[in-house]
């Protein structure tokens, strides 16, 4: 009797367990055949998940980073809020968590199409700069080589940009030249475009003299006119891979035509609705094209250059178009529309439009005592988390086109300590250059972003 009672008490849990297993099996089978489950599994396959999350001593959540790159956090973290302008005084900073990413070895890294290169943070990197500031004299203008000036600090050289959801491929000149074999990369824009061009030349050569590089400017008509300070551009070719890198000066991206070719002081027709003749003429020779414009769009520059706005082949009489922001907007949209229409017949061409490089004049402008004397990195934060570009003109113009945005505005906005400032080879002057950058410096990062997307 006792044994029977004991058996019934032992059997009841076993029966309940069997029933629970049966119900669990039914539920699992139902879930596996559920389309919602399939959708969730599909989503997990598309998105890479970090392999490990750790909390540091300060309570900051971090994702471990791989490949031996520096994981030194920036002491003053911050973000750039959404903004409609690139005015340095309109940019604030907010505390944010620092993320350092590591992926399992069996998980592939995201492709360039998966990456948002504009969002991320600056991190310390012991392997910077990418070339010597004392070298690269063959390609780099002496006025932009801050190592050759009396500037005493160079901490701005020791950082790299880390996008938020992917690793930046490390620039390698040999790999770049192989990728660009039998190809031509062209920069067309203002002096900031010229800085990016010189930066790339220094990066590809490692800042070393290279007598094998050929000057092929004559092929593009880039010959210094008699009496001119400089030619309208430069073009160099690496003969081993037949790679050409060139720059053409077109500060407004308008077609500029002197009204009287015999008069050096003649007014110049500034055709807002016509892309530069140089670009129209040589577009079929380009494999990568990088455009930029921005800082010459002010009344002082137009007056100094004797540029007169033209639309439809005649002087502009529309007062709305005559306003500088509207004229700039019209030009950018027209250039983008024309270039996008050409991509159908130039399928190999990869076109980029770089967003505006920010100015950092404090307590005045370039001609009213403005300066950029800060030498402490990241006083306004080290991280960009905003959605969308700060350069809304470029962003809106590129929507619906095949032209890619090279968005460098927000990440450059954080680097006010990396400008030329008031230092020159001759000494320290009263006026400051808070528009152009020291080289090596921030334009190197622009080129890393460009190469990663080519």
Short mmCIF file of C-alpha atoms in Angstrom, two decimals:
data_model
loop_
_atom_site.label_atom_id
_atom_site.label_comp_id
_atom_site.label_asym_id
_atom_site.label_seq_id
_atom_site.Cartn_x
_atom_site.Cartn_y
_atom_site.Cartn_z
CA UNK A 1 0.00 0.00 0.00
CA UNK A 2 2.75 2.33 0.92
CA UNK A 3 4.72 1.43 -2.17
CA UNK A 4 1.67 2.28 -4.36
CA UNK A 5 1.28 5.64 -2.73
CA UNK A 6 4.96 6.39 -3.23
CA UNK A 7 4.70 5.42 -6.90
CA UNK A 8 1.77 7.76 -7.51
CA UNK A 9 3.64 10.70 -6.00
CA UNK A 10 6.71 9.97 -8.11
CA UNK A 11 4.72 9.42 -11.29
CA UNK A 12 2.77 12.66 -11.08
CA UNK A 13 5.85 14.92 -11.56
CA UNK A 14 7.02 12.71 -14.43
CA UNK A 15 3.63 13.02 -16.14
CA UNK A 16 3.61 16.78 -15.69
CA UNK A 17 7.14 17.01 -17.13
CA UNK A 18 6.16 14.95 -20.17
CA UNK A 19 3.11 17.14 -20.73
CA UNK A 20 5.21 20.29 -20.43
CA UNK A 21 7.73 18.94 -22.97
CA UNK A 22 4.91 18.06 -25.35
CA UNK A 23 3.36 21.54 -25.09
CA UNK A 24 6.79 23.20 -25.51
CA UNK A 25 7.41 21.14 -28.67
CA UNK A 26 4.05 22.19 -30.12
CA UNK A 27 4.75 25.88 -29.31
CA UNK A 28 8.25 25.70 -30.79
CA UNK A 29 6.95 24.08 -33.99
CA UNK A 30 4.26 26.76 -34.25
CA UNK A 31 6.79 29.57 -33.70
CA UNK A 32 9.24 28.16 -36.27
CA UNK A 33 6.52 28.13 -38.94
CA UNK A 34 5.34 31.62 -37.97
CA UNK A 35 6.19 34.30 -40.60
CA UNK A 36 6.97 36.79 -37.82
CA UNK A 37 9.75 34.54 -36.60
CA UNK A 38 11.15 34.27 -40.10
CA UNK A 39 11.14 38.05 -40.38
CA UNK A 40 13.02 38.44 -37.12
CA UNK A 41 15.60 35.85 -38.15
CA UNK A 42 16.06 37.63 -41.47
CA UNK A 43 16.64 40.94 -39.71
CA UNK A 44 19.26 39.39 -37.42
CA UNK A 45 21.12 38.06 -40.44
CA UNK A 46 21.29 41.56 -42.00
CA UNK A 47 22.57 43.43 -38.97
CA UNK A 48 25.92 42.74 -37.29
CA UNK A 49 25.79 42.46 -33.52
CA UNK A 50 28.76 43.42 -31.32
CA UNK A 51 30.41 40.43 -29.72
CA UNK A 52 31.12 41.87 -26.32
CA UNK A 53 29.97 44.78 -24.20
CA UNK A 54 31.94 45.97 -21.22
CA UNK A 55 31.48 48.70 -18.63
CA UNK A 56 34.56 50.69 -17.67
CA UNK A 57 35.33 52.06 -14.23
CA UNK A 58 33.37 55.22 -14.92
CA UNK A 59 30.24 53.32 -15.86
CA UNK A 60 30.62 54.00 -19.57
CA UNK A 61 29.40 51.23 -21.82
CA UNK A 62 31.98 50.22 -24.42
CA UNK A 63 32.22 47.70 -27.20
CA UNK A 64 35.69 46.20 -27.51
CA UNK A 65 37.67 47.21 -30.61
CA UNK A 66 39.76 44.86 -32.73
CA UNK A 67 42.80 44.92 -35.03
CA UNK A 68 45.03 46.51 -32.42
CA UNK A 69 43.83 50.06 -33.06
CA UNK A 70 43.99 52.59 -30.31
CA UNK A 71 41.02 52.46 -27.97
CA UNK A 72 42.03 55.51 -25.98
CA UNK A 73 38.80 57.36 -25.15
CA UNK A 74 38.68 61.12 -25.59
CA UNK A 75 38.40 62.77 -22.23
CA UNK A 76 35.92 65.38 -23.40
CA UNK A 77 33.15 63.58 -25.23
CA UNK A 78 30.31 65.33 -26.97
CA UNK A 79 27.96 65.37 -29.91
CA UNK A 80 26.89 67.84 -32.53
CA UNK A 81 23.17 68.59 -32.45
CA UNK A 82 21.10 69.02 -35.59
CA UNK A 83 21.91 72.36 -37.15
CA UNK A 84 20.97 74.33 -40.21
CA UNK A 85 24.24 76.22 -40.47
CA UNK A 86 27.92 75.56 -39.95
CA UNK A 87 28.48 78.61 -37.78
CA UNK A 88 30.92 77.52 -35.09
CA UNK A 89 29.10 79.44 -32.41
CA UNK A 90 25.87 77.60 -33.23
CA UNK A 91 27.39 74.23 -32.40
CA UNK A 92 27.04 72.95 -28.87
CA UNK A 93 28.22 69.83 -27.09
CA UNK A 94 26.37 67.17 -25.16
CA UNK A 95 27.82 64.27 -23.17
CA UNK A 96 27.56 60.93 -24.91
CA UNK A 97 28.72 57.39 -24.38
CA UNK A 98 31.88 56.26 -26.14
CA UNK A 99 31.59 53.16 -28.30
CA UNK A 100 34.50 50.99 -29.35
CA UNK A 101 33.51 48.12 -31.64
CA UNK A 102 34.86 44.61 -32.03
CA UNK A 103 33.36 41.86 -34.17
CA UNK A 104 33.79 38.11 -33.93
CA UNK A 105 36.27 36.72 -36.42
CA UNK A 106 33.56 34.75 -38.20
CA UNK A 107 31.43 37.86 -38.79
CA UNK A 108 32.20 39.92 -41.88
CA UNK A 109 32.85 43.63 -41.61
CA UNK A 110 30.18 45.87 -43.10
CA UNK A 111 30.66 46.97 -46.69
CA UNK A 112 31.06 50.63 -47.58
CA UNK A 113 27.36 50.70 -48.51
CA UNK A 114 26.47 49.76 -44.91
CA UNK A 115 28.58 52.48 -43.33
CA UNK A 116 27.59 56.00 -42.40
CA UNK A 117 31.03 57.60 -42.46
CA UNK A 118 29.74 60.97 -41.24
CA UNK A 119 28.70 59.58 -37.84
CA UNK A 120 31.40 58.49 -35.43
CA UNK A 121 34.11 59.94 -33.23
CA UNK A 122 37.71 61.02 -33.17
CA UNK A 123 40.05 58.64 -31.36
CA UNK A 124 43.73 58.90 -30.45
CA UNK A 125 46.03 57.08 -32.86
CA UNK A 126 49.76 56.63 -32.28
CA UNK A 127 50.36 55.86 -35.96
CA UNK A 128 49.44 59.36 -37.10
CA UNK A 129 50.22 61.43 -39.06
CA UNK A 130 50.20 59.55 -42.37
CA UNK A 131 53.21 61.50 -43.65
CA UNK A 132 55.79 63.88 -42.26
CA UNK A 133 54.96 67.53 -41.88
CA UNK A 134 58.62 68.32 -42.52
CA UNK A 135 58.52 66.53 -45.86
CA UNK A 136 56.26 66.39 -48.88
CA UNK A 137 57.77 69.60 -50.22
CA UNK A 138 57.27 68.32 -53.76
CA UNK A 139 53.47 68.48 -53.41
CA UNK A 140 52.61 70.50 -50.32
CA UNK A 141 52.42 74.30 -50.32
CA UNK A 142 54.77 75.65 -47.67
CA UNK A 143 52.09 77.97 -46.30
CA UNK A 144 50.02 74.92 -45.25
CA UNK A 145 52.88 72.92 -43.75
CA UNK A 146 52.46 73.83 -40.09
CA UNK A 147 55.58 71.88 -39.10
CA UNK A 148 57.56 74.45 -41.08
CA UNK A 149 56.02 77.37 -39.21
CA UNK A 150 56.64 78.59 -35.66
CA UNK A 151 53.60 76.78 -34.31
CA UNK A 152 54.69 75.04 -31.06
CA UNK A 153 51.99 72.34 -30.72
CA UNK A 154 51.09 69.46 -33.02
CA UNK A 155 48.67 67.39 -30.97
CA UNK A 156 46.07 67.82 -33.73
CA UNK A 157 48.03 65.31 -35.84
CA UNK A 158 47.44 62.37 -33.49
CA UNK A 159 43.82 61.37 -34.18
CA UNK A 160 41.86 59.31 -36.65
CA UNK A 161 38.16 59.20 -37.46
CA UNK A 162 36.20 56.12 -36.35
CA UNK A 163 32.79 55.72 -38.03
CA UNK A 164 30.07 54.51 -35.71
CA UNK A 165 29.12 51.27 -37.44
CA UNK A 166 32.21 50.10 -39.30
CA UNK A 167 35.98 50.16 -39.26
CA UNK A 168 37.75 52.68 -41.45
CA UNK A 169 40.07 50.83 -43.82
CA UNK A 170 43.62 51.90 -43.13
CA UNK A 171 45.04 53.87 -46.03
CA UNK A 172 47.72 52.04 -47.96
CA UNK A 173 49.34 53.79 -50.93
CA UNK A 174 50.14 50.56 -52.79
CA UNK A 175 46.57 49.31 -52.47
CA UNK A 176 45.24 52.69 -53.54
CA UNK A 177 47.40 52.79 -56.65
CA UNK A 178 46.40 49.25 -57.56
CA UNK A 179 42.75 50.16 -57.14
CA UNK A 180 43.26 53.26 -59.26
CA UNK A 181 45.27 51.50 -62.00
CA UNK A 182 44.67 53.19 -65.38
CA UNK A 183 42.31 55.63 -63.67
CA UNK A 184 42.10 59.37 -63.06
CA UNK A 185 40.83 61.07 -59.92
CA UNK A 186 39.94 64.75 -60.27
CA UNK A 187 39.28 67.41 -57.64
CA UNK A 188 37.37 70.47 -58.86
CA UNK A 189 36.65 73.23 -56.38
CA UNK A 190 38.13 75.99 -54.24
CA UNK A 191 41.32 76.20 -52.16
CA UNK A 192 39.94 73.64 -49.70
CA UNK A 193 39.70 71.28 -52.67
CA UNK A 194 43.30 72.13 -53.43
CA UNK A 195 44.23 71.19 -49.86
CA UNK A 196 42.49 67.84 -50.31
CA UNK A 197 44.38 67.30 -53.57
CA UNK A 198 47.75 68.09 -51.97
CA UNK A 199 46.86 65.89 -49.01
CA UNK A 200 46.19 62.93 -51.30
CA UNK A 201 49.47 63.46 -53.15
CA UNK A 202 51.32 63.39 -49.82
CA UNK A 203 49.42 60.32 -48.66
CA UNK A 204 50.11 58.36 -51.84
CA UNK A 205 53.83 59.22 -51.84
CA UNK A 206 54.22 58.94 -48.07
CA UNK A 207 55.44 62.52 -48.11
CA UNK A 208 58.60 61.49 -49.94
CA UNK A 209 60.22 62.95 -53.02
CA UNK A 210 59.28 60.86 -56.04
CA UNK A 211 61.06 61.82 -59.27
CA UNK A 212 59.19 59.12 -61.18
CA UNK A 213 55.89 60.96 -60.86
CA UNK A 214 55.14 62.78 -64.09
CA UNK A 215 53.75 66.27 -64.43
CA UNK A 216 50.99 65.92 -67.03
CA UNK A 217 49.27 69.26 -66.47
CA UNK A 218 49.79 70.18 -70.13
CA UNK A 219 47.40 67.37 -71.15
CA UNK A 220 44.62 69.31 -69.45
CA UNK A 221 45.67 72.80 -70.42
CA UNK A 222 46.81 73.53 -66.88
CA UNK A 223 49.71 75.76 -67.86
CA UNK A 224 50.53 78.90 -65.92
CA UNK A 225 49.56 81.92 -68.04
CA UNK A 226 52.05 84.73 -68.42
CA UNK A 227 51.78 87.11 -65.47
CA UNK A 228 49.65 84.72 -63.40
CA UNK A 229 50.58 83.81 -59.83
CA UNK A 230 49.81 80.13 -60.39
CA UNK A 231 48.15 77.87 -62.96
CA UNK A 232 44.48 76.96 -62.72
CA UNK A 233 45.42 73.49 -61.57
CA UNK A 234 47.90 70.62 -61.40
CA UNK A 235 47.96 67.05 -62.72
CA UNK A 236 50.40 64.27 -61.82
CA UNK A 237 50.70 60.69 -63.04
CA UNK A 238 52.16 57.64 -61.32
CA UNK A 239 53.61 55.76 -64.32
CA UNK A 240 53.77 52.27 -62.80
CA UNK A 241 50.00 52.10 -62.43
CA UNK A 242 49.07 54.86 -64.88
CA UNK A 243 47.20 56.63 -62.09
CA UNK A 244 46.51 60.35 -62.51
CA UNK A 245 45.57 62.76 -59.73
CA UNK A 246 44.59 66.29 -60.70
CA UNK A 247 43.08 69.47 -59.32
CA UNK A 248 41.30 72.29 -61.13
CA UNK A 249 40.47 75.58 -59.45
CA UNK A 250 36.79 76.43 -59.73
CA UNK A 251 35.77 78.15 -56.52
CA UNK A 252 32.12 78.65 -57.51
CA UNK A 253 31.61 75.68 -59.88
CA UNK A 254 30.23 78.20 -62.38
CA UNK A 255 31.43 78.61 -65.94
CA UNK A 256 33.53 81.80 -65.90
CA UNK A 257 33.91 83.65 -69.19
CA UNK A 258 35.67 87.05 -69.51
CA UNK A 259 33.46 89.58 -71.21
CA UNK A 260 36.52 90.98 -72.97
CA UNK A 261 39.39 88.51 -73.43
CA UNK A 262 41.75 91.33 -74.46
CA UNK A 263 41.26 93.23 -71.19
CA UNK A 264 42.83 91.70 -68.06
CA UNK A 265 40.54 93.83 -65.90
CA UNK A 266 37.42 92.82 -67.76
CA UNK A 267 34.34 91.71 -65.88
CA UNK A 268 33.73 87.99 -65.94
CA UNK A 269 30.41 86.38 -66.74
CA UNK A 270 29.55 84.01 -63.91
CA UNK A 271 27.11 81.55 -65.51
CA UNK A 272 25.12 80.19 -62.60
CA UNK A 273 23.38 77.59 -64.75
CA UNK A 274 26.41 76.29 -66.61
CA UNK A 275 29.09 73.93 -65.19
CA UNK A 276 32.77 74.83 -65.69
CA UNK A 277 34.06 74.35 -69.23
CA UNK A 278 36.99 72.32 -67.87
CA UNK A 279 34.63 69.76 -66.36
CA UNK A 280 32.50 69.56 -69.50
CA UNK A 281 35.59 69.10 -71.68
CA UNK A 282 37.43 66.43 -69.68
CA UNK A 283 34.63 64.56 -67.92
CA UNK A 284 35.09 61.49 -70.12
CA UNK A 285 38.66 61.14 -68.83
CA UNK A 286 37.71 61.03 -65.15
CA UNK A 287 37.03 57.86 -63.17
CA UNK A 288 36.54 59.61 -59.81
CA UNK A 289 35.36 63.20 -59.51
CA UNK A 290 35.19 65.22 -56.28
CA UNK A 291 33.43 68.60 -56.34
CA UNK A 292 33.26 71.28 -53.67
CA UNK A 293 32.29 74.91 -53.31
CA UNK A 294 31.19 77.26 -50.55
CA UNK A 295 33.47 79.94 -49.16
CA UNK A 296 33.69 82.14 -52.26
CA UNK A 297 29.96 82.71 -52.17
CA UNK A 298 30.02 86.15 -50.61
CA UNK A 299 29.70 89.63 -52.03
CA UNK A 300 33.31 90.53 -51.33
CA UNK A 301 34.68 87.63 -53.40
CA UNK A 302 32.35 88.33 -56.30
CA UNK A 303 33.37 91.99 -56.35
CA UNK A 304 37.10 91.25 -56.01
CA UNK A 305 36.96 88.72 -58.87
CA UNK A 306 34.74 90.99 -60.99
CA UNK A 307 32.22 88.17 -61.34
CA UNK A 308 28.86 89.21 -62.78
CA UNK A 309 25.98 86.76 -62.43
CA UNK A 310 24.56 85.44 -65.68
CA UNK A 311 21.53 83.17 -66.25
CA UNK A 312 20.36 81.83 -69.61
CA UNK A 313 23.39 83.40 -71.26
CA UNK A 314 22.64 86.97 -70.20
CA UNK A 315 23.12 89.18 -67.12
CA UNK A 316 20.82 88.18 -64.29
CA UNK A 317 18.00 90.61 -63.61
CA UNK A 318 16.13 88.56 -61.03
CA UNK A 319 16.68 90.16 -57.62
CA UNK A 320 15.87 86.92 -55.84
CA UNK A 321 18.60 85.04 -57.71
CA UNK A 322 21.00 87.93 -57.07
CA UNK A 323 20.92 87.14 -53.35
CA UNK A 324 24.07 85.14 -52.58
CA UNK A 325 22.41 82.12 -50.86
CA UNK A 326 19.94 81.77 -53.73
CA UNK A 327 22.65 82.11 -56.38
CA UNK A 328 24.74 79.46 -54.65
CA UNK A 329 21.74 77.14 -54.31
CA UNK A 330 20.86 77.58 -57.99
CA UNK A 331 24.42 76.82 -59.08
CA UNK A 332 24.81 73.71 -56.94
CA UNK A 333 21.50 72.25 -58.08
CA UNK A 334 22.31 72.98 -61.72
CA UNK A 335 25.79 71.42 -61.53
CA UNK A 336 24.41 68.35 -59.76
CA UNK A 337 21.57 67.99 -62.26
CA UNK A 338 23.95 68.26 -65.22
CA UNK A 339 26.50 65.84 -63.76
CA UNK A 340 23.84 63.30 -62.84
CA UNK A 341 22.54 63.39 -66.41
CA UNK A 342 26.04 62.58 -67.66
CA UNK A 343 26.50 59.49 -65.50
CA UNK A 344 24.33 57.42 -67.84
CA UNK A 345 26.89 57.85 -70.64
CA UNK A 346 29.83 57.62 -68.20
CA UNK A 347 29.02 54.42 -66.27
CA UNK A 348 32.52 54.00 -64.86
CA UNK A 349 32.56 57.48 -63.30
CA UNK A 350 32.11 57.72 -59.52
CA UNK A 351 31.08 61.25 -58.60
CA UNK A 352 31.22 62.83 -55.14
CA UNK A 353 30.20 66.24 -53.82
CA UNK A 354 32.09 67.19 -50.67
CA UNK A 355 30.19 69.23 -48.12
CA UNK A 356 31.49 72.57 -46.92
CA UNK A 357 34.56 72.73 -44.70
CA UNK A 358 33.71 74.69 -41.52
CA UNK A 359 35.35 77.96 -40.51
CA UNK A 360 36.30 78.60 -36.89
CA UNK A 361 36.71 82.35 -36.48
CA UNK A 362 36.00 83.43 -32.90
CA UNK A 363 35.45 87.01 -31.70
CA UNK A 364 35.30 88.36 -35.22
CA UNK A 365 35.82 87.33 -38.83
CA UNK A 366 38.97 86.98 -40.94
CA UNK A 367 39.15 90.75 -41.48
CA UNK A 368 37.80 91.95 -38.12
CA UNK A 369 40.20 90.34 -35.65
CA UNK A 370 38.72 86.84 -35.59
CA UNK A 371 41.05 84.12 -34.33
CA UNK A 372 41.30 80.39 -33.64
CA UNK A 373 43.94 80.18 -30.91
CA UNK A 374 42.57 77.09 -29.18
CA UNK A 375 45.09 74.23 -29.08
CA UNK A 376 43.11 71.80 -26.90
CA UNK A 377 41.41 69.07 -28.96
CA UNK A 378 37.69 68.42 -28.66
CA UNK A 379 36.63 71.30 -26.46
CA UNK A 380 33.21 70.92 -28.16
CA UNK A 381 33.18 67.12 -28.04
CA UNK A 382 34.69 64.31 -30.08
CA UNK A 383 31.59 62.57 -31.42
CA UNK A 384 29.02 63.13 -34.17
CA UNK A 385 25.66 61.43 -33.67
CA UNK A 386 23.30 63.61 -35.69
CA UNK A 387 21.28 62.29 -38.61
CA UNK A 388 21.67 64.13 -41.88
CA UNK A 389 24.31 66.55 -43.02
CA UNK A 390 24.98 70.00 -41.59
CA UNK A 391 25.37 71.14 -45.21
CA UNK A 392 21.72 70.96 -46.16
CA UNK A 393 22.24 72.63 -49.54
CA UNK A 394 24.47 69.82 -50.78
CA UNK A 395 22.37 67.14 -49.13
CA UNK A 396 19.15 68.34 -50.73
CA UNK A 397 20.76 68.79 -54.16
CA UNK A 398 22.03 65.18 -54.20
CA UNK A 399 18.73 63.55 -53.26
CA UNK A 400 17.51 61.28 -56.02
CA UNK A 401 20.84 61.36 -57.89
CA UNK A 402 23.68 58.88 -58.30
CA UNK A 403 26.19 61.39 -56.96
CA UNK A 404 27.47 60.47 -53.51
CA UNK A 405 27.83 62.90 -50.64
CA UNK A 406 31.28 63.18 -49.05
CA UNK A 407 30.03 64.53 -45.75
CA UNK A 408 32.90 66.03 -43.78
CA UNK A 409 31.30 69.10 -42.19
CA UNK A 410 30.26 67.85 -38.75
CA UNK A 411 33.39 65.80 -38.09
CA UNK A 412 35.58 68.75 -39.15
CA UNK A 413 33.53 71.14 -37.01
CA UNK A 414 34.97 69.42 -33.93
CA UNK A 415 38.56 70.24 -34.91
CA UNK A 416 38.90 74.00 -34.40
CA UNK A 417 42.46 73.50 -33.07
CA UNK A 418 43.72 72.14 -36.41
CA UNK A 419 43.60 75.32 -38.52
CA UNK A 420 46.58 77.37 -39.70
CA UNK A 421 45.82 79.97 -37.03
CA UNK A 422 48.32 82.89 -36.84
CA UNK A 423 51.54 80.92 -37.40
CA UNK A 424 53.75 81.39 -40.45
CA UNK A 425 57.28 80.49 -41.47
CA UNK A 426 58.32 84.07 -40.73
CA UNK A 427 56.73 84.30 -37.32
CA UNK A 428 53.40 84.99 -35.65
CA UNK A 429 51.07 87.47 -37.31
CA UNK A 430 48.09 89.41 -36.01
CA UNK A 431 45.60 87.93 -38.47
CA UNK A 432 44.57 84.29 -38.34
CA UNK A 433 43.71 81.74 -41.01
CA UNK A 434 40.83 79.83 -39.44
CA UNK A 435 39.59 78.53 -42.78
CA UNK A 436 42.45 76.42 -44.15
CA UNK A 437 43.87 73.43 -42.29
CA UNK A 438 47.36 72.41 -41.27
CA UNK A 439 48.77 69.57 -43.34
CA UNK A 440 49.13 66.80 -42.40
CA UNK A 441 45.74 67.22 -40.80
CA UNK A 442 41.99 67.12 -41.30
CA UNK A 443 41.95 66.89 -45.15
CA UNK A 444 43.80 63.57 -44.77
CA UNK A 445 40.66 62.22 -43.11
CA UNK A 446 38.51 63.53 -45.95
CA UNK A 447 40.64 61.47 -48.33
CA UNK A 448 40.37 58.39 -46.14
CA UNK A 449 36.59 58.72 -46.29
CA UNK A 450 36.79 59.20 -50.06
CA UNK A 451 39.03 56.18 -50.66
CA UNK A 452 36.82 54.02 -48.46
CA UNK A 453 33.84 54.85 -50.69
CA UNK A 454 35.52 54.56 -54.09
#
